[in-house]
Short mmCIF file of C-alpha atoms in Angstrom, two decimals:
data_model
loop_
_atom_site.label_atom_id
_atom_site.label_comp_id
_atom_site.label_asym_id
_atom_site.label_seq_id
_atom_site.Cartn_x
_atom_site.Cartn_y
_atom_site.Cartn_z
CA UNK A 28 8.01 50.50 42.44
CA UNK A 29 9.17 46.95 41.65
CA UNK A 30 11.67 46.73 38.80
CA UNK A 31 9.50 44.39 36.74
CA UNK A 32 6.49 46.69 37.14
CA UNK A 33 8.53 49.74 36.13
CA UNK A 34 9.86 48.00 33.01
CA UNK A 35 6.35 46.90 32.06
CA UNK A 36 4.95 50.40 32.48
CA UNK A 37 7.75 51.90 30.40
CA UNK A 38 7.18 49.37 27.62
CA UNK A 39 3.48 50.20 27.60
CA UNK A 40 4.22 53.93 27.58
CA UNK A 41 6.49 53.51 24.56
CA UNK A 42 4.09 51.21 22.71
CA UNK A 43 1.38 53.85 23.08
CA UNK A 44 3.60 56.17 21.00
CA UNK A 45 3.94 58.82 23.70
CA UNK A 46 7.67 59.40 23.12
CA UNK A 47 7.62 59.59 19.34
CA UNK A 48 6.67 63.13 18.38
CA UNK A 49 9.19 65.86 17.72
CA UNK A 50 7.29 68.24 19.99
CA UNK A 51 7.36 65.83 22.96
CA UNK A 52 11.05 65.10 22.66
CA UNK A 53 12.03 68.72 22.24
CA UNK A 54 9.85 69.94 25.12
CA UNK A 55 11.26 67.37 27.51
CA UNK A 56 14.85 68.09 26.46
CA UNK A 57 14.27 71.81 27.05
CA UNK A 58 12.67 71.20 30.44
CA UNK A 59 15.49 68.89 31.40
CA UNK A 60 18.04 71.57 30.53
CA UNK A 61 16.19 74.06 32.76
CA UNK A 62 16.15 71.51 35.59
CA UNK A 63 19.91 70.92 35.36
CA UNK A 64 20.52 74.64 35.69
CA UNK A 65 18.18 74.73 38.67
CA UNK A 66 19.92 71.76 40.32
CA UNK A 67 23.43 73.00 39.51
CA UNK A 68 24.28 73.96 43.13
CA UNK A 69 23.06 70.57 44.40
CA UNK A 70 25.09 68.78 41.73
CA UNK A 71 28.24 70.70 42.70
CA UNK A 72 27.70 69.84 46.34
CA UNK A 73 27.14 66.16 45.58
CA UNK A 74 30.26 65.89 43.42
CA UNK A 75 32.31 67.53 46.15
CA UNK A 76 31.04 65.05 48.73
CA UNK A 77 31.59 62.03 46.50
CA UNK A 78 34.92 62.96 44.88
CA UNK A 79 36.10 66.28 46.32
CA UNK A 80 35.63 67.87 42.88
CA UNK A 81 35.85 71.63 42.67
CA UNK A 82 33.04 73.57 41.01
CA UNK A 83 35.32 74.51 38.12
CA UNK A 84 36.32 70.91 37.39
CA UNK A 85 32.73 69.77 37.93
CA UNK A 86 31.41 72.20 35.34
CA UNK A 87 34.28 71.78 32.86
CA UNK A 88 34.25 67.97 32.89
CA UNK A 89 30.64 67.10 33.71
CA UNK A 90 27.79 69.61 33.90
CA UNK A 91 29.06 71.87 31.11
CA UNK A 92 29.50 68.93 28.74
CA UNK A 93 25.98 67.67 29.46
CA UNK A 94 24.52 71.13 28.81
CA UNK A 95 26.53 71.35 25.59
CA UNK A 96 25.18 68.00 24.43
CA UNK A 97 21.62 69.02 25.35
CA UNK A 98 22.01 72.17 23.27
CA UNK A 99 23.26 70.05 20.37
CA UNK A 100 20.40 67.55 20.59
CA UNK A 101 17.77 70.28 20.80
CA UNK A 102 19.25 72.23 17.88
CA UNK A 103 19.65 69.21 15.58
CA UNK A 104 16.64 67.15 16.67
CA UNK A 105 14.36 67.94 13.72
CA UNK A 106 17.12 67.23 11.20
CA UNK A 107 18.15 64.00 12.93
CA UNK A 108 14.53 62.76 12.98
CA UNK A 109 13.98 63.32 9.24
CA UNK A 110 13.86 60.50 6.74
CA UNK A 111 17.03 60.27 4.65
CA UNK A 112 16.12 59.80 1.00
CA UNK A 113 18.31 57.51 -1.09
CA UNK A 114 18.68 56.87 -4.81
CA UNK A 115 16.35 54.17 -6.14
CA UNK A 116 17.70 51.90 -8.92
CA UNK A 117 15.95 51.88 -12.28
CA UNK A 118 14.97 48.24 -11.73
CA UNK A 119 12.63 49.41 -8.95
CA UNK A 120 10.78 51.97 -11.09
CA UNK A 121 8.57 53.62 -9.92
CA UNK A 122 9.67 53.82 -6.31
CA UNK A 123 11.23 55.93 -3.58
CA UNK A 124 13.90 54.72 -1.14
CA UNK A 125 14.52 56.19 2.27
CA UNK A 126 15.94 55.43 5.71
CA UNK A 127 13.76 56.24 8.70
CA UNK A 128 15.20 56.56 12.22
CA UNK A 129 13.17 54.71 14.82
CA UNK A 130 13.68 54.48 18.59
CA UNK A 131 14.50 51.05 19.98
CA UNK A 132 11.97 51.28 22.80
CA UNK A 133 12.73 50.71 26.47
CA UNK A 134 16.42 51.35 27.16
CA UNK A 135 18.70 50.71 30.13
CA UNK A 136 21.65 52.99 30.93
CA UNK A 137 24.15 51.73 33.52
CA UNK A 138 26.60 54.45 34.57
CA UNK A 139 29.87 54.49 36.59
CA UNK A 140 31.01 56.60 39.53
CA UNK A 141 34.05 58.45 38.17
CA UNK A 142 32.08 61.03 36.14
CA UNK A 143 28.67 60.30 37.65
CA UNK A 144 26.83 63.19 35.99
CA UNK A 145 28.44 63.18 32.54
CA UNK A 146 28.43 59.42 32.06
CA UNK A 147 24.86 59.12 33.32
CA UNK A 148 23.23 62.04 31.57
CA UNK A 149 24.94 62.16 28.18
CA UNK A 150 23.68 58.71 27.12
CA UNK A 151 20.39 59.46 28.91
CA UNK A 152 19.93 62.60 26.79
CA UNK A 153 20.76 60.65 23.62
CA UNK A 154 18.15 58.02 24.45
CA UNK A 155 15.46 60.66 25.09
CA UNK A 156 16.33 62.58 21.90
CA UNK A 157 16.00 59.37 19.90
CA UNK A 158 12.50 58.78 21.33
CA UNK A 159 13.07 56.01 23.85
CA UNK A 160 12.00 55.44 27.41
CA UNK A 161 14.92 55.12 29.85
CA UNK A 162 15.84 53.45 33.10
CA UNK A 163 19.06 54.90 34.49
CA UNK A 164 21.07 52.90 37.01
CA UNK A 165 23.81 55.19 38.43
CA UNK A 166 26.66 53.90 40.58
CA UNK A 167 26.16 53.12 44.25
CA UNK A 168 29.69 54.42 44.93
CA UNK A 169 28.83 58.02 43.99
CA UNK A 170 25.96 57.91 46.44
CA UNK A 171 25.34 61.66 46.83
CA UNK A 172 25.34 62.39 43.10
CA UNK A 173 23.15 59.38 42.33
CA UNK A 174 20.54 60.62 44.81
CA UNK A 175 20.47 64.08 43.21
CA UNK A 176 20.16 62.53 39.73
CA UNK A 177 17.08 60.61 40.89
CA UNK A 178 15.54 63.79 42.28
CA UNK A 179 16.40 65.77 39.15
CA UNK A 180 15.03 63.28 36.63
CA UNK A 181 11.86 62.56 38.62
CA UNK A 182 11.07 66.28 38.65
CA UNK A 183 11.01 66.44 34.84
CA UNK A 184 9.91 63.00 33.63
CA UNK A 185 7.02 60.76 34.65
CA UNK A 186 8.54 57.47 35.80
CA UNK A 187 6.97 55.52 32.95
CA UNK A 188 8.99 57.75 30.58
CA UNK A 189 12.32 57.98 32.42
CA UNK A 190 13.31 56.79 35.86
CA UNK A 191 16.37 56.32 38.08
CA UNK A 192 16.84 53.05 39.95
CA UNK A 193 19.29 53.19 42.87
CA UNK A 194 21.10 50.27 44.46
CA UNK A 195 24.19 48.11 44.44
CA UNK A 196 25.45 45.49 41.97
CA UNK A 197 22.61 43.12 42.87
CA UNK A 198 20.11 45.73 41.61
CA UNK A 199 22.02 46.07 38.36
CA UNK A 200 22.01 42.28 38.01
CA UNK A 201 18.26 42.21 38.61
CA UNK A 202 17.72 44.84 35.93
CA UNK A 203 19.82 42.82 33.49
CA UNK A 204 17.68 39.74 34.15
CA UNK A 205 14.86 41.56 32.36
CA UNK A 206 14.38 42.17 28.67
CA UNK A 207 15.24 45.63 27.32
CA UNK A 208 15.29 46.92 23.78
CA UNK A 209 18.74 48.50 24.16
CA UNK A 210 21.45 48.52 26.85
CA UNK A 211 24.12 51.19 27.28
CA UNK A 212 26.87 50.37 29.79
CA UNK A 213 29.91 52.36 30.91
CA UNK A 214 32.40 50.70 33.23
CA UNK A 215 35.16 48.13 33.51
CA UNK A 216 35.84 45.39 31.00
CA UNK A 217 35.08 42.52 33.39
CA UNK A 218 31.63 43.89 34.24
CA UNK A 219 31.12 44.73 30.58
CA UNK A 220 31.54 41.04 29.75
CA UNK A 221 28.77 40.21 32.23
CA UNK A 222 26.51 42.83 30.68
CA UNK A 223 27.17 41.41 27.21
CA UNK A 224 26.36 37.92 28.46
CA UNK A 225 23.09 39.12 29.99
CA UNK A 226 22.18 40.98 26.80
CA UNK A 227 22.81 37.86 24.71
CA UNK A 228 19.93 36.07 26.45
CA UNK A 229 17.45 38.33 24.63
CA UNK A 230 19.74 39.28 21.69
CA UNK A 231 19.57 42.85 22.99
CA UNK A 232 21.66 45.38 21.05
CA UNK A 233 24.07 47.30 23.25
CA UNK A 234 26.85 49.81 23.58
CA UNK A 235 29.74 49.03 25.90
CA UNK A 236 32.03 51.90 26.91
CA UNK A 237 34.92 50.22 28.70
CA UNK A 238 38.57 51.18 29.21
CA UNK A 239 42.05 49.74 29.05
CA UNK A 240 45.63 50.91 29.28
CA UNK A 241 45.78 54.03 27.13
CA UNK A 242 49.36 54.86 26.11
CA UNK A 243 51.00 58.24 25.70
CA UNK A 244 53.77 58.24 23.12
CA UNK A 245 56.43 60.94 23.26
CA UNK A 246 58.79 60.63 20.31
CA UNK A 247 62.18 62.22 19.74
CA UNK A 248 60.69 65.24 17.92
CA UNK A 249 58.12 66.19 20.56
CA UNK A 250 58.01 69.60 22.25
CA UNK A 251 58.75 68.20 25.67
CA UNK A 252 57.63 71.00 27.98
CA UNK A 253 54.22 71.37 26.32
CA UNK A 254 53.84 67.59 26.14
CA UNK A 255 54.56 67.27 29.88
CA UNK A 256 52.05 70.00 30.77
CA UNK A 257 49.27 68.36 28.77
CA UNK A 258 50.11 64.87 30.02
CA UNK A 259 49.94 66.08 33.63
CA UNK A 260 46.58 67.71 32.94
CA UNK A 261 45.11 64.61 31.34
CA UNK A 262 46.55 62.13 33.80
CA UNK A 263 45.78 63.81 37.12
CA UNK A 264 42.41 65.31 36.20
CA UNK A 265 39.89 63.62 38.52
CA UNK A 266 42.93 62.04 40.24
CA UNK A 267 43.44 59.75 37.27
CA UNK A 268 39.96 58.24 37.64
CA UNK A 269 39.18 58.75 33.97
CA UNK A 270 38.62 56.00 31.41
CA UNK A 271 40.68 57.88 28.81
CA UNK A 272 43.39 59.09 31.20
CA UNK A 273 46.95 58.50 30.00
CA UNK A 274 47.70 55.15 31.63
CA UNK A 275 51.42 54.97 30.91
CA UNK A 276 54.07 56.88 28.97
CA UNK A 277 56.24 55.46 26.23
CA UNK A 278 59.01 57.99 25.65
CA UNK A 279 61.87 57.72 23.20
CA UNK A 280 64.95 56.86 25.21
CA UNK A 281 66.71 60.03 24.04
CA UNK A 282 64.02 62.20 25.72
CA UNK A 283 63.36 60.30 28.95
CA UNK A 284 65.29 62.48 31.40
CA UNK A 285 64.07 65.71 29.84
CA UNK A 286 60.47 64.51 30.00
CA UNK A 287 60.76 63.35 33.63
CA UNK A 288 62.09 66.75 34.65
CA UNK A 289 59.30 68.55 32.79
CA UNK A 290 56.59 66.27 34.22
CA UNK A 291 57.93 66.85 37.74
CA UNK A 292 57.95 70.61 37.25
CA UNK A 293 54.37 70.69 35.98
CA UNK A 294 53.07 68.49 38.79
CA UNK A 295 54.59 70.92 41.28
CA UNK A 296 53.00 73.89 39.48
CA UNK A 297 49.55 72.42 38.86
CA UNK A 298 49.14 70.31 42.01
CA UNK A 299 51.14 71.95 44.82
CA UNK A 300 50.68 70.32 48.24
CA UNK A 301 48.20 67.95 46.62
CA UNK A 302 47.24 66.10 49.81
CA UNK A 303 46.08 69.40 51.36
CA UNK A 304 44.89 70.91 48.07
CA UNK A 305 41.12 71.53 48.20
CA UNK A 306 40.93 71.35 44.39
CA UNK A 307 42.57 67.92 44.17
CA UNK A 308 40.15 65.01 43.75
CA UNK A 309 40.17 62.09 46.18
CA UNK A 310 39.82 58.38 45.46
CA UNK A 311 36.18 57.30 45.44
CA UNK A 312 36.51 54.87 48.36
CA UNK A 313 38.99 52.98 50.53
CA UNK A 314 39.00 49.93 48.27
CA UNK A 315 40.19 51.92 45.27
CA UNK A 316 42.57 53.91 47.46
CA UNK A 317 44.28 50.70 48.62
CA UNK A 318 44.25 49.22 45.12
CA UNK A 319 46.09 52.19 43.59
CA UNK A 320 48.42 52.50 46.60
CA UNK A 321 49.53 48.91 46.01
CA UNK A 322 50.95 49.93 42.62
CA UNK A 323 53.20 52.44 44.37
CA UNK A 324 54.20 50.02 47.12
CA UNK A 325 55.27 47.35 44.63
CA UNK A 326 57.01 49.74 42.21
CA UNK A 327 60.66 49.29 41.32
CA UNK A 328 61.40 53.01 41.54
CA UNK A 329 59.36 56.07 42.53
CA UNK A 330 60.55 59.08 40.55
CA UNK A 331 58.24 61.61 42.17
CA UNK A 332 55.40 61.57 44.71
CA UNK A 333 54.17 58.40 46.32
CA UNK A 334 52.69 59.99 49.46
CA UNK A 335 49.08 59.42 50.51
CA UNK A 336 46.48 60.15 53.18
CA UNK A 337 43.97 57.53 54.26
CA UNK A 338 41.94 60.15 56.15
CA UNK A 339 41.27 62.14 52.98
CA UNK A 340 41.58 59.18 50.55
CA UNK A 341 44.05 61.20 48.51
CA UNK A 342 47.12 59.89 46.70
CA UNK A 343 49.79 62.30 45.55
CA UNK A 344 50.47 62.55 41.80
CA UNK A 345 53.14 59.91 41.33
CA UNK A 346 55.67 59.11 38.61
CA UNK A 347 57.19 55.63 38.39
CA UNK A 348 60.21 54.32 36.51
CA UNK A 349 58.59 51.12 35.29
CA UNK A 350 58.90 47.93 33.27
CA UNK A 351 56.31 45.69 31.65
CA UNK A 352 56.47 42.99 34.34
CA UNK A 353 55.46 45.27 37.24
CA UNK A 354 52.02 45.08 38.85
CA UNK A 355 51.20 48.61 37.71
CA UNK A 356 51.45 47.48 34.07
CA UNK A 357 49.07 44.54 34.35
CA UNK A 358 45.73 46.37 34.55
CA UNK A 359 44.21 49.80 33.94
CA UNK A 360 45.45 52.01 36.80
CA UNK A 361 42.50 54.37 37.27
CA UNK A 362 44.37 56.55 39.72
CA UNK A 363 47.09 59.24 39.97
CA UNK A 364 50.03 56.97 39.18
CA UNK A 365 51.95 57.33 35.90
CA UNK A 366 54.47 54.66 34.87
CA UNK A 367 57.20 55.76 32.45
CA UNK A 368 58.73 53.32 29.97
CA UNK A 369 61.13 53.89 27.06
CA UNK A 370 61.43 52.66 23.50
CA UNK A 371 64.04 52.77 20.74
CA UNK A 372 62.15 52.05 17.53
CA UNK A 373 58.56 52.13 16.38
CA UNK A 374 58.64 48.34 16.25
CA UNK A 375 59.56 48.31 19.97
CA UNK A 376 56.71 50.74 20.57
CA UNK A 377 54.19 48.58 18.75
CA UNK A 378 55.31 45.46 20.60
CA UNK A 379 54.77 47.12 23.98
CA UNK A 380 51.34 48.53 23.11
CA UNK A 381 50.15 45.17 21.78
CA UNK A 382 50.76 43.65 25.20
CA UNK A 383 47.57 45.58 26.12
CA UNK A 384 45.70 45.68 22.79
CA UNK A 385 42.85 47.93 21.69
CA UNK A 386 43.18 50.77 24.24
CA UNK A 387 40.28 53.17 24.58
CA UNK A 388 42.58 56.11 23.84
CA UNK A 389 46.01 56.78 22.37
CA UNK A 390 47.99 60.00 22.59
CA UNK A 391 51.06 60.91 20.59
CA UNK A 392 53.30 63.93 21.03
CA UNK A 393 55.35 64.55 17.92
CA UNK A 394 56.16 67.08 15.22
CA UNK A 395 56.87 64.36 12.66
CA UNK A 396 53.74 63.86 10.51
CA UNK A 397 55.07 60.67 8.97
CA UNK A 398 55.61 59.17 12.42
CA UNK A 399 52.18 60.31 13.64
CA UNK A 400 50.47 58.69 10.65
CA UNK A 401 52.48 55.48 11.06
CA UNK A 402 51.46 55.09 14.70
CA UNK A 403 47.78 55.97 14.28
CA UNK A 404 47.46 53.55 11.34
CA UNK A 405 49.31 50.65 12.99
CA UNK A 406 47.57 50.71 16.40
CA UNK A 407 43.91 49.82 16.95
CA UNK A 408 42.40 52.18 19.52
CA UNK A 409 39.11 53.91 20.24
CA UNK A 410 40.12 57.53 19.72
CA UNK A 411 42.72 59.99 20.88
CA UNK A 412 44.72 63.16 20.36
CA UNK A 413 47.84 64.34 18.61
CA UNK A 414 49.86 66.67 20.85
CA UNK A 415 47.23 66.70 23.59
CA UNK A 416 45.31 64.38 25.92
CA UNK A 417 41.66 63.70 26.78
CA UNK A 418 40.07 66.64 24.95
CA UNK A 419 38.84 64.55 22.01
CA UNK A 420 35.87 63.44 24.13
CA UNK A 421 34.75 67.03 24.68
CA UNK A 422 33.47 67.71 21.16
CA UNK A 423 30.01 66.77 19.93
CA UNK A 424 31.31 66.34 16.38
CA UNK A 425 33.60 63.40 17.24
CA UNK A 426 32.01 60.05 18.13
CA UNK A 427 33.49 58.56 21.30
CA UNK A 428 33.90 54.84 21.90
CA UNK A 429 36.25 51.91 22.11
CA UNK A 430 37.16 48.91 20.00
CA UNK A 431 36.99 45.26 21.06
CA UNK A 432 38.31 45.04 24.66
CA UNK A 433 37.81 48.78 25.14
CA UNK A 434 34.24 48.81 23.97
CA UNK A 435 31.52 48.30 21.38
CA UNK A 436 29.80 51.24 19.71
CA UNK A 437 30.11 54.97 20.28
CA UNK A 438 28.15 58.11 21.14
CA UNK A 439 28.29 61.94 21.54
CA UNK A 440 26.34 64.49 19.54
CA UNK A 441 24.68 63.07 16.42
CA UNK A 442 26.20 59.67 17.18
CA UNK A 443 24.21 59.52 20.45
CA UNK A 444 20.99 59.92 18.48
CA UNK A 445 22.11 57.26 16.01
CA UNK A 446 23.20 54.86 18.77
CA UNK A 447 19.75 54.86 20.35
CA UNK A 448 17.96 54.60 16.99
CA UNK A 449 17.28 51.73 14.64
CA UNK A 450 17.39 52.86 11.01
CA UNK A 451 14.64 51.25 8.95
CA UNK A 452 15.35 50.90 5.22
CA UNK A 453 12.11 51.39 3.28
CA UNK A 454 11.29 51.26 -0.44
CA UNK A 455 7.91 52.75 -1.32
CA UNK A 456 6.51 51.61 -4.70
CA UNK A 457 3.91 53.34 -6.83
CA UNK A 458 0.58 51.53 -7.13
CA UNK A 459 -0.32 52.82 -10.59
CA UNK A 460 2.32 50.83 -12.50
CA UNK A 461 3.62 47.29 -12.14
CA UNK A 462 6.47 46.11 -14.41
CA UNK A 463 5.79 42.51 -15.47
CA UNK A 464 9.38 41.40 -16.02
CA UNK A 465 9.91 40.12 -12.44
CA UNK A 466 6.99 37.72 -12.62
CA UNK A 467 6.96 34.20 -14.03
CA UNK A 468 6.91 32.72 -16.55
CA UNK A 469 10.47 33.89 -17.30
CA UNK A 470 11.41 34.27 -20.96
CA UNK A 471 14.60 35.17 -22.82
CA UNK A 472 13.19 38.64 -23.44
CA UNK A 473 12.49 39.14 -19.71
CA UNK A 474 15.98 37.91 -18.83
CA UNK A 475 17.59 40.40 -21.23
CA UNK A 476 15.50 43.22 -19.77
CA UNK A 477 16.42 42.21 -16.19
CA UNK A 478 20.13 42.11 -17.16
CA UNK A 479 19.80 45.54 -18.77
CA UNK A 480 18.19 47.12 -15.71
CA UNK A 481 20.46 45.50 -13.12
CA UNK A 482 23.89 45.91 -14.72
#
């Protein structure tokens, strides 16, 4: 079907009110959950072909999180759809005030390749729960997974309700040439700017989930061995192809050598023989393989790793002794390379982080509460963890999103429903009484009464 025809049919479907009822939304969410379970083997196979992901990592980081979010949306749907009653001021006697959630209408979700199931389906589920129609454009790089997503969604939803459009960047551009009621984009900052520009043509509201250089701070009070273990987990999960992966380490100079030794030990334990390890994720394609490899080739000093295999598109977990002027510190790495820098004071720390402002995530390892609070209050970032990495995005109770360069808006759990909803503020007045004081002609007595009611 032509893109313009599909968009028109979805708009008509929405305008006919076919997505609005609680029963419809809940039934489709339940059927979609059943379909994911049915397609689970196909999804595992596709993720393995695209990224060499193991079934355990695929479930833990993608399918399991989508199922968890579906459970949340189904369980809380009735409550989230209810009107929220608010206090009505005496000046508006007799009236009732409430806020009513309303779906935007026809929505567009553009998803990336690094977590092609999670980052496609979690916003998709939020849009459906909120009562919208959806066009999903998954990445052309994760070709196997994108094909399964199209098959999965078409089995549950009529295409005028929800549909997957496959294709390259030109297809995404063609979609963005059309008017939508809401756009949800996950990807790089440069493409996000193009999406924002396209949305501005129609003043379309949007969510942008972007990225940036997310720092890991290890201060002088940190428990180094545990910190190293959790940094290695967060950094090399999905071979570093994670928007909230630790991008670089800022360690207090007194702990540098101890941390390097601990990081090296944990890499050896968790990723032995990584280039031959069947559970170690590969780079998505040769372009990204060469891009990340260039960071290693131009590095001042390789502390650990640095080996690679073009045949398998794998790059060994790599530690670099780095400085701010190196190539690896100019852009988000998005690969299994971890630069290590040092700092002396918190002012030094802040100066370094502000070279790459507004990261999507920030992680701090410390046992000093005063220091933790100082850092989290002085740095603008999307979200993060204290004494861990990455796991803040795995809970439905915490909204996930960036700030400025790292994104606009957030989602997960209840926030997903809110993101894809417009909240109408409504005041309903009684028709059996009408206070005359607001009407002309205005007198001194009316003014005194108005002042009394409104103060």
